Amino acid sequence: MVIKPKIKGSLALNCHPVGCKEEVLNQIKYVENSKKYKGAKKVLIIGASSGYGLATRISLAFGGSDSDTIGVSFEREGSKRKVGSAGWYSNIWFREEAEKKGLIAKNILGDAFSHNMKEEVIKYIKEEFGGKIDLLVYSLASGMRTDPDTNKIYKSNLRPQGESLTGFTFNVEKESMEEVTLSPATEEDLTNTVKVMGGEDWELWVKALIEANVVSEGFKTMAYSYIGPAVMEGIYRHGTIGSAKEHLEKTARDLDEVLKDEKSGEAYVAVNKAIVTKASAYIPIFPLYASALMRVMEEKGIEENAIEHTHRLFADMVYGDKPEFDSEKRMRPDSWELRDDVQEEVLEIYKKVTENNFKELTDFDKYKTEFLKLNGFKVEGVNYEEDVDLEELSKLKP
Ligand code: NAD
Ligand code: NA
């Protein structure tokens, strides 16, 4: 089957398994040719199949640390007739490459929010992973969560709080920009978004791991947060998702106390840069910002994609000699994004941008390319006219 990208509005509907492989290999090549660091040897990554979680796994396994990893993710399996999700294949390609190097790369698929998943991972750590982990990276992004105790389903709703918000959003399919107005969140939207994207599940993970005695002395855990500039405040930091991130950051401070006492360990969030991912493409008004930011950071020679940003985070900050923490013990690799000169130029673009000139003023082309690459399209060196053998691919297991 020849696979061409299917996009509906701003939603990608399929992926190219061979392109996904090339993307994993490209990320591996990038870290192999970059600065090396020594970090945790035994790592658990929740949300390991795409975006920042996948980049984290690749950096740790191939960037000098040679980490064994367990990757938890939620992905759609490919069959003989139907292509699976991008993360389904990325898990497989990552494992193949890591195993060639002699590393353990265990993929566990299912719902990270459930008690079952926590039990399955703990059992695996005890029986096959050497009994302890040194690092847990929490990089989950989801639109819904089933509470593991009550089975109640919560759906996040990314909205402003207090008043409505008007902004522009991209339609990648039509290559157009459209104005949208978002009405303010209800109390319930807020509660639900915090329930899904706040720190509750991260805390359940850490407590379950401590309880089961599978964390080492000096154990570290990190989750990824975002702050962003004033132009994004309405939808992000002051929106429902911002409240969820505040909750996540408070969870980090609480867990830090617990771990200090129990394991001489630590917990913190890293506030990462805005990049194009499956999750971020979904945030209203975010794509325009991402594409303006790319334009400005590119011109200044400081633009980073997922692997570049993540590898710098680990090599320079987490395991390097240039950690940047703010007064709330949040690690701040986003300091480049938030530089005054960067944000002043983003603001200039915002003042002039219209439905007619957005392709010239922002880097829409690059935004679209990055968007397509998430699903293995537009990757250099891949022949997209060639047949993809789904039957062969369906024999590969995570
Ligand atoms: P992503 O969509 O690329 O990755 C999400 C991951 O979570 C995938 O591996 C997916 O399989 C997994 N997942 C989703 N639901 C799951 C479930 N129920 N059980 C198990 N796994 C599940 O997203 P991303 O952008 O890499 O986001 C990761 C984290 O980074 C989020 O906390 C996000 O807020 C944060 N972050 C993102 C950006 C950005 O610009 N993309 C910036 C700063 C911080
Ligand atoms: Na991720």
Short mmCIF file of C-alpha atoms and ligand atoms in Angstrom, two decimals, residues 45-56 72 138-141 224 277 279, ligand 2:
data_model
loop_
_atom_site.label_atom_id
_atom_site.label_comp_id
_atom_site.label_asym_id
_atom_site.label_seq_id
_atom_site.Cartn_x
_atom_site.Cartn_y
_atom_site.Cartn_z
CA ILE A 45 9.31 6.97 30.92
CA ILE A 46 5.57 7.51 30.98
CA GLY A 47 4.48 8.84 27.56
CA ALA A 48 7.54 7.46 25.78
CA SER A 49 6.24 6.99 22.25
CA SER A 50 6.23 10.54 20.89
CA GLY A 51 7.19 14.16 21.43
CA TYR A 52 9.25 14.97 24.50
CA GLY A 53 8.93 11.47 25.97
CA LEU A 54 10.39 9.75 22.91
CA ALA A 55 13.16 12.35 22.66
CA THR A 56 13.94 11.75 26.35
CA VAL A 72 4.79 3.29 28.75
CA TYR A 138 6.58 11.75 33.32
CA SER A 139 5.79 13.02 29.80
CA LEU A 140 2.18 12.07 29.40
CA ALA A 141 -0.25 14.21 27.43
CA TYR A 224 7.42 18.42 31.82
CA THR A 277 3.76 17.62 18.86
CA ALA A 279 -0.51 17.17 21.92
NA NA B 2 5.79 12.63 25.20
#
